[in-house]
Coordinates of C-alpha atoms in Angstrom, one line a residue:
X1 CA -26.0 -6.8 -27.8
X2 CA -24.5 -6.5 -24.3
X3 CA -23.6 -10.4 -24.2
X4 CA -22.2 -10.2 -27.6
X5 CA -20.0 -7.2 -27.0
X6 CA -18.5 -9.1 -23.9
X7 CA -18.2 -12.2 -25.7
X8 CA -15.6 -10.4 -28.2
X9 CA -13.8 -8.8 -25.2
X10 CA -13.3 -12.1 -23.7
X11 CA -12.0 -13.6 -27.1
X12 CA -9.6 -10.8 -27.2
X13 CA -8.5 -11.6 -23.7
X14 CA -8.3 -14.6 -24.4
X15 CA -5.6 -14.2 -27.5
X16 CA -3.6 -11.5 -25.9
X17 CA -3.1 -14.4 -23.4
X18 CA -2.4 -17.1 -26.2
X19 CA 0.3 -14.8 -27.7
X20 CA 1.5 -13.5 -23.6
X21 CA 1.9 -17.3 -23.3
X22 CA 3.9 -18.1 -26.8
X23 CA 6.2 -15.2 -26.5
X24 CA 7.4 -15.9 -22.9
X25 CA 7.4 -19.9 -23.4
X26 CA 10.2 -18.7 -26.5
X27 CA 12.0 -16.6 -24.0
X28 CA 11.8 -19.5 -21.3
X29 CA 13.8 -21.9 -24.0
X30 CA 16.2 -19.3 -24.4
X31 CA 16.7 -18.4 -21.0
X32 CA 17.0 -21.8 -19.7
X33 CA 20.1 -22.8 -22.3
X34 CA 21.6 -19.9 -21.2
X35 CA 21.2 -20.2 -17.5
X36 CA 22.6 -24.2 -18.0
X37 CA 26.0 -22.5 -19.4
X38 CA 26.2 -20.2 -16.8
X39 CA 25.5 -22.5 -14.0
X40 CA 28.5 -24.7 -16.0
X41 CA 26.1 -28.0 -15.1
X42 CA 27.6 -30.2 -17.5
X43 CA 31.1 -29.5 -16.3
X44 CA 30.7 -30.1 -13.1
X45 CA 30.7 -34.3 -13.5
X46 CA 33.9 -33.6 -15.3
X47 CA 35.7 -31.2 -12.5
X48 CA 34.2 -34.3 -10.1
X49 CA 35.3 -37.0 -12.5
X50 CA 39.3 -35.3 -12.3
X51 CA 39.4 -35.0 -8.7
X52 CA 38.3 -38.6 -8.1
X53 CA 42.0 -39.8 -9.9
X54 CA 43.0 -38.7 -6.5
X55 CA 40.2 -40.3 -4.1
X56 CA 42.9 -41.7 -2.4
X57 CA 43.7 -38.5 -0.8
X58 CA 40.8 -38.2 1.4
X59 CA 39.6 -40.4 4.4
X60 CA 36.2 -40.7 5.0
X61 CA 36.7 -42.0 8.7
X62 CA 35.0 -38.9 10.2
X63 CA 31.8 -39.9 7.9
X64 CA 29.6 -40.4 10.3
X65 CA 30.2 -36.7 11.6
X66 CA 29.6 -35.7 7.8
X67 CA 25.8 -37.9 8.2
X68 CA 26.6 -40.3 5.7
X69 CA 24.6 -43.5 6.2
X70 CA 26.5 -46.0 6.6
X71 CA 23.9 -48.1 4.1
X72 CA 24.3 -45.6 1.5
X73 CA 28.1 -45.9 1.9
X74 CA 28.1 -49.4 1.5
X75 CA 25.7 -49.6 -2.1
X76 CA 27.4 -46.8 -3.6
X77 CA 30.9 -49.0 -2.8
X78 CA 29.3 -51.9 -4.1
X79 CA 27.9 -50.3 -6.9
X80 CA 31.4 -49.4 -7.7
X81 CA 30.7 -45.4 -7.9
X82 CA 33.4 -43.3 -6.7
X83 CA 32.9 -41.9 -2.9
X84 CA 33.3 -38.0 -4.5
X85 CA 30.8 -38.4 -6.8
X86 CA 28.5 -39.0 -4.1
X87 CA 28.9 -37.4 -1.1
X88 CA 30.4 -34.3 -0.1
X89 CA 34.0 -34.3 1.8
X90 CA 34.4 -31.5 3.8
X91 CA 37.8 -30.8 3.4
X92 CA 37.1 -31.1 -0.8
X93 CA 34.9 -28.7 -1.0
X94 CA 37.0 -26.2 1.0
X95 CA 39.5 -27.0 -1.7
X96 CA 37.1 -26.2 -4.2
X97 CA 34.1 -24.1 -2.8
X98 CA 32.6 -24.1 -6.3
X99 CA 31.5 -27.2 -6.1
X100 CA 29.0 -26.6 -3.3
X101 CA 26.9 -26.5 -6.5
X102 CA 27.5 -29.9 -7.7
X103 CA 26.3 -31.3 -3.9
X104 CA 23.5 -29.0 -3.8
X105 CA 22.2 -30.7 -7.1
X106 CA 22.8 -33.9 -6.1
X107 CA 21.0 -33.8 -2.7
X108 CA 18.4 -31.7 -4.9
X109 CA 18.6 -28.3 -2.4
X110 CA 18.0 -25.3 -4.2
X111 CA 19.8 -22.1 -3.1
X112 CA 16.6 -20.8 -1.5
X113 CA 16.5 -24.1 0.5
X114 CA 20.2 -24.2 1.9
X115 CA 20.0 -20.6 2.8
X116 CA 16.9 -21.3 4.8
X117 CA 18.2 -24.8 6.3
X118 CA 21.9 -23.5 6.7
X119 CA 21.6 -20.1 6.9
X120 CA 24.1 -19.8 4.4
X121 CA 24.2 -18.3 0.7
X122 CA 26.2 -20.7 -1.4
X123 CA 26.0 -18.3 -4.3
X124 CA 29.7 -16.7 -3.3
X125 CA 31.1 -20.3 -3.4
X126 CA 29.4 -21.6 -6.7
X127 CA 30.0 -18.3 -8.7
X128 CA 33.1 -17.2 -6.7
X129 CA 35.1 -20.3 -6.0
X130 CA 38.3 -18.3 -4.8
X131 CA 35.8 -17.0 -2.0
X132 CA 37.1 -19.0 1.0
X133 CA 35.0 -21.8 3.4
X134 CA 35.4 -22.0 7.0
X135 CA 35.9 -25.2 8.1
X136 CA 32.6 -24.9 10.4
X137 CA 30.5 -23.9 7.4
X138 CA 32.4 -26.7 5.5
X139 CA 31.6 -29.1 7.7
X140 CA 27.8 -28.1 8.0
X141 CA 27.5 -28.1 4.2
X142 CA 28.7 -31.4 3.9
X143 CA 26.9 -32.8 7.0
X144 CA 23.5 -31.2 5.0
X145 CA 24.0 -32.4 2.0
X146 CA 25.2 -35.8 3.0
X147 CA 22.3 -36.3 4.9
X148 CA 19.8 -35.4 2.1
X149 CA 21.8 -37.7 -0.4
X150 CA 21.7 -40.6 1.9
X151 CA 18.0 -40.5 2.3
X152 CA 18.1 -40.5 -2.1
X153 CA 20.4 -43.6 -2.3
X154 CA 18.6 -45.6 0.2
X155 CA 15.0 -44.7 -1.0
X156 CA 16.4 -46.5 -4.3
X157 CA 14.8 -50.0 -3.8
X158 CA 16.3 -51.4 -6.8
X159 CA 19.6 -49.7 -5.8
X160 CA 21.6 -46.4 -6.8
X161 CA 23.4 -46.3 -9.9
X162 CA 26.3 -43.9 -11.5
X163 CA 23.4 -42.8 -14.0
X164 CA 21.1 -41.3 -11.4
X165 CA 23.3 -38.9 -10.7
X166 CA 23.1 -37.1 -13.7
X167 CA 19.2 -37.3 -13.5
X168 CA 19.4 -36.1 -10.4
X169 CA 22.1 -33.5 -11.2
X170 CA 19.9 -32.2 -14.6
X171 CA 16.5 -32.2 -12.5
X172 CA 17.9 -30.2 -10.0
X173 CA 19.3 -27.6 -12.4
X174 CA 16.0 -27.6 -14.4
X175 CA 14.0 -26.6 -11.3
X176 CA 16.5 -24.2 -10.1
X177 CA 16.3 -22.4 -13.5
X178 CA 13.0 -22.8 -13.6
X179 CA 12.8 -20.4 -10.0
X180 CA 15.3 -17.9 -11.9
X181 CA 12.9 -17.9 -14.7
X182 CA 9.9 -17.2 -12.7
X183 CA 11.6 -14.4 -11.5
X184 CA 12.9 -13.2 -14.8
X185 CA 9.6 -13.0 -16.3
X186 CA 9.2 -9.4 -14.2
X187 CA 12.7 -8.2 -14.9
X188 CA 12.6 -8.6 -18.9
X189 CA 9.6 -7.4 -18.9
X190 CA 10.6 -3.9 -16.7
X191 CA 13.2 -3.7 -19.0
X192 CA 11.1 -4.2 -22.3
X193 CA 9.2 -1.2 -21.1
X194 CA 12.1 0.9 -20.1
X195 CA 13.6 0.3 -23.7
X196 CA 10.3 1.9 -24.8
X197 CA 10.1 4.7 -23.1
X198 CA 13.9 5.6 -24.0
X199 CA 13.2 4.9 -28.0
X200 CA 10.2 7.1 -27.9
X201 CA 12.2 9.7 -25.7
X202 CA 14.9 10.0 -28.5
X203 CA 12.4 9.5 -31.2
X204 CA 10.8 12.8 -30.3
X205 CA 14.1 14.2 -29.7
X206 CA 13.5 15.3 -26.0
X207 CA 16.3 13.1 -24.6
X208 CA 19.0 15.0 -22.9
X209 CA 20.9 12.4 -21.1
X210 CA 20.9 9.1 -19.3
X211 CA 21.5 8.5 -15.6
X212 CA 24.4 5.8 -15.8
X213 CA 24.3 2.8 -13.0
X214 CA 28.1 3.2 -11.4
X215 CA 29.7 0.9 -9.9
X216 CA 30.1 3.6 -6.3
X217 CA 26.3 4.5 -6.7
X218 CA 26.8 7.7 -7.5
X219 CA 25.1 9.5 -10.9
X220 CA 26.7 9.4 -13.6
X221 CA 25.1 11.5 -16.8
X222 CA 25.9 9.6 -19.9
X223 CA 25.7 11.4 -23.3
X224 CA 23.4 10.1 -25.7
X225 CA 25.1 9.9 -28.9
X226 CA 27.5 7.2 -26.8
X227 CA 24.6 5.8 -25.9
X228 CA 22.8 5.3 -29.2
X229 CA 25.6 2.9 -29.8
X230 CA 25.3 0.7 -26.5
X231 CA 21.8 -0.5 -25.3
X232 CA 22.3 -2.4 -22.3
X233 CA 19.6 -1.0 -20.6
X234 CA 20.5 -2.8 -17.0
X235 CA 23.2 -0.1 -17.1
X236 CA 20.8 3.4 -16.3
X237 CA 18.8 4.0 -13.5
X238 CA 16.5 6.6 -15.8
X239 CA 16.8 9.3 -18.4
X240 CA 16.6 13.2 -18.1
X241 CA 14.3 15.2 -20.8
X242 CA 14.7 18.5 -22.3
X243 CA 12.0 20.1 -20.3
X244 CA 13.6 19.7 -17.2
X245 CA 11.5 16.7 -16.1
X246 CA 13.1 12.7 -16.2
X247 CA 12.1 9.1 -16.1
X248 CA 13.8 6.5 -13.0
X249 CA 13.8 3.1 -12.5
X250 CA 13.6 1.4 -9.7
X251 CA 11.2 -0.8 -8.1
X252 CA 7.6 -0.1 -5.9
X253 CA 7.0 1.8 -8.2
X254 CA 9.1 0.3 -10.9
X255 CA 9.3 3.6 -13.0
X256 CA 8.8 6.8 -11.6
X257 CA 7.6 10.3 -13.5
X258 CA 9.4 13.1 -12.1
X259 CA 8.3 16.8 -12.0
X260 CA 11.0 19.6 -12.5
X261 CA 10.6 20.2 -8.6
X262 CA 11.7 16.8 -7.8
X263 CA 7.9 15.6 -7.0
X264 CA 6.4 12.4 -8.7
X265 CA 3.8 13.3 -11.6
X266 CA 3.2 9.3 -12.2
X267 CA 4.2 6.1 -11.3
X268 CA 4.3 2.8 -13.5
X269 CA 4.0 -0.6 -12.1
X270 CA 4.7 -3.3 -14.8
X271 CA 3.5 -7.1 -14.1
X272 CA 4.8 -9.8 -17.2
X273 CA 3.9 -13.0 -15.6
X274 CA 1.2 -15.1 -17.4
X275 CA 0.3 -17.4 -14.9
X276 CA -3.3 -16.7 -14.5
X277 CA -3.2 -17.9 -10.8
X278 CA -1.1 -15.4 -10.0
X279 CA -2.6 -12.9 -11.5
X280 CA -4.6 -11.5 -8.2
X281 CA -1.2 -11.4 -6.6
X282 CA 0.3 -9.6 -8.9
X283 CA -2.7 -7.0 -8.7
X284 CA -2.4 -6.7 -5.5
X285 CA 1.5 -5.9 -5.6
X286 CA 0.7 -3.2 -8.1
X287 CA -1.8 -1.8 -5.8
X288 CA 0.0 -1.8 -2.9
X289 CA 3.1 0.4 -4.7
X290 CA 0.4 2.8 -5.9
X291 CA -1.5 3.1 -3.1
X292 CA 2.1 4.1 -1.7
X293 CA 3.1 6.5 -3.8
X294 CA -0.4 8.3 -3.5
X295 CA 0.0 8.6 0.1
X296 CA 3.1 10.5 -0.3
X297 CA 1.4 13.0 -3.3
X298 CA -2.4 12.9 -3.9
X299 CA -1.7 14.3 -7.7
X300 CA -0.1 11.5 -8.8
X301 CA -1.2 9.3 -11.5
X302 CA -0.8 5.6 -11.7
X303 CA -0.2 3.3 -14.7
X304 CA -0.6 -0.5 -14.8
X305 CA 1.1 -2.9 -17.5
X306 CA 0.6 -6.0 -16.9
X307 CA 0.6 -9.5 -19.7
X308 CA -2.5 -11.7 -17.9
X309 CA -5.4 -10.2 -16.3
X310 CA -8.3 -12.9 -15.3
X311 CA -11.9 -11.5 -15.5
X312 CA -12.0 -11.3 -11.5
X313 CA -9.1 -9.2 -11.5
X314 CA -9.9 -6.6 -14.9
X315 CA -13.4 -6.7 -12.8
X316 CA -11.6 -5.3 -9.4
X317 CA -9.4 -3.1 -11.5
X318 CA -12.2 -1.1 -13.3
X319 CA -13.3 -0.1 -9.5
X320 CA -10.2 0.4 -8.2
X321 CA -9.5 4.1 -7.8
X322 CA -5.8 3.9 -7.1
X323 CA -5.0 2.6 -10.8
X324 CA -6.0 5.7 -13.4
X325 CA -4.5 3.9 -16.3
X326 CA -4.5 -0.2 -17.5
X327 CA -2.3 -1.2 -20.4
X328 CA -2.1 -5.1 -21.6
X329 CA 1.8 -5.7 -22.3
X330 CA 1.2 -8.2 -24.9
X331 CA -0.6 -5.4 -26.7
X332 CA 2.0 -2.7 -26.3
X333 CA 4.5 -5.1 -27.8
X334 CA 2.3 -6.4 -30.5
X335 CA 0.0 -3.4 -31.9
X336 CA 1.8 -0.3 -32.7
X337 CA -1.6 1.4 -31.8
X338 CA -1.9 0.3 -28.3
X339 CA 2.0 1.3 -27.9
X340 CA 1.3 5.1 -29.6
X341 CA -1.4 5.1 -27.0
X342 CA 0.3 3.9 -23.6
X343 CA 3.4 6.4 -24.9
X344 CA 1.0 9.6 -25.3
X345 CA -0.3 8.8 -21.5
X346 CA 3.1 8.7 -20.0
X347 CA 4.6 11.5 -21.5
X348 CA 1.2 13.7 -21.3
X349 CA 2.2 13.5 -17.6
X350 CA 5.3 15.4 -17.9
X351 CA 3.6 18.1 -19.5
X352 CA 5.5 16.8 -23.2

């Protein structure tokens, strides 16, 4: 009877991960389409393509101070592909800072990887292009990047052609986006839950206000009848209820319950990665938050939402003491049950 009852458990495990799994790979396509637009990948070429009508008005004498190889220099001439769309000019890309981005794909560096190579975060140049380059940092972008795309066009044994730059350009983008997304999972899914809390707050008519996001830091109260009709939830930092008590965001914890006195009555940690080897991780982020927040009150409660839980870590959860409370994500958003039931623990804590 025993084996049988925790053979069913598993199979529900099991499909609550099948349907964690579908719901973010539909988010994933999504995300990624929209993340190409935003980066503007396919213009780039185009922008590179305009400014190489002009070629002629930079020398690449110094190129040697930039690290380009003179053997990549010389196939990608007799290959006939314009200098520009190969290597980086320093004095181009202080011209036109946004297209640090276009090198970085090329000499496939992420972000992450310039910042930690270069100590710089190319993010104010590819997003803000009328943010200015020094010619130092100029100088050591170009000498980077130059020296990563070298090593590419020379590790071509049948030679570099005008098409591998696009491959190169699109695989680059695709693994950048695929890091955003990674870390995307964890905010959609804070926000999923947040949305939650704030329909069931106005559905039982306890909502008073939210706490607006401005752009000083300062607290804004936000009335709700404005706010039934915008539901950008990215813009409030929490919501105050008519018994005195209110709901923040934030992160470790990543929502906070707080008493009329100001003291936390519970704490929320919500987990929506699916990746099953990162589930202990995960776990152990959540505890660490909670175990946190119970150092600083003894009272308070802790609630975990996570979408994948392996059997080692729902095994170390059921004798963890500093988690009261285990809801599956998936669930909530799927079985209107499981949702009634995570929404009567929260707001049992603010004595509602």
């Amino acid at each position: 009877m025993a084996d049988q009852k925790k053979k069913e458990e598993n199979a529900k495990s099991d499909a609550l991960l099948v349907e964690a799994h579908r719901i973010n790979y539909r988010l994933r396509s999504t995300f990624f389409l929209q993340k190409l637009r935003e980066y503007d990948t396919l213009g780039l070429p185009f922008r590179i393509a305009e400014l190489s009508k002009v070629e002629g008005a930079y020398s690449w004498d110094d190129r040697k101070n930039w690290h380009i190889d003179d053997e990549a220099f010389a196939s990608c001439q007799a290959s006939q592909i314009e200098t520009l769309h190969v290597f980086c000019h320093p004095k181009l890309i202080r011209e036109h800072p946004g297209l640090v981005a276009y090198y970085c794909h090329i000499a496939v560096l992420s972000q992450k990887s310039v910042k930690y190579l270069a100590n710089l975060d190319v993010r104010k140049w590819e997003r803000e292009p009328v943010a200015v380059l020094s010619s130092s940092d100029a100088i050591f972008l170009a000498s980077l990047f130059n020296n990563h795309i070298s090593l590419i066009v020379n590790s071509s044994v049948r030679g570099f052609e005008k098409g591998h730059l696009t491959g190169l350009l699109l695989a680059s983008t695709g693994s950048q986006i695929d890091g955003s997304w990674r870390n995307a999972i964890g905010d959609e899914a804070e926000k999923a839950v947040q949305r939650l809390l704030v329909k069931e707050a106005l559905t039982r008519g306890i909502l008073v206000a939210m706490i607006r996001r401005s752009d000083n830091g300062h607290q804004t109260l936000y009335d709700t009848d404005e706010f039934a009709s915008d539901f950008d939830i990215s813009k409030y930092k929490g919501f105050l209820l008519n018994n005195k008590t209110s709901i923040l965001f934030s992160s470790e914890p990543d929502i906070s319950l707080l008493n009329t006195d100001g003291t936390t009555a519970a704490v929320i940690e919500v987990k929506g990665g699916t990746d099953p080897a990162g589930a202990l991780e995960r776990y152990g982020a959540a505890k660490k938050s909670f175990e946190a927040a119970i150092a600083e009150n003894d009272d308070v409660v802790s609630i975990l939402i996570a979408s994948c839980i392996t059997s080692e870590v729902d095994e170390r959860i059921s004798g963890d003491e500093s988690i009261n409370h285990y809801f599956n994500l998936t669930q909530i958003l799927s079985d209107e049950d499981e949702l009634e039931r995570l929404m009567e623990c929260v707001f049992s804590h603010l004595d509602l």
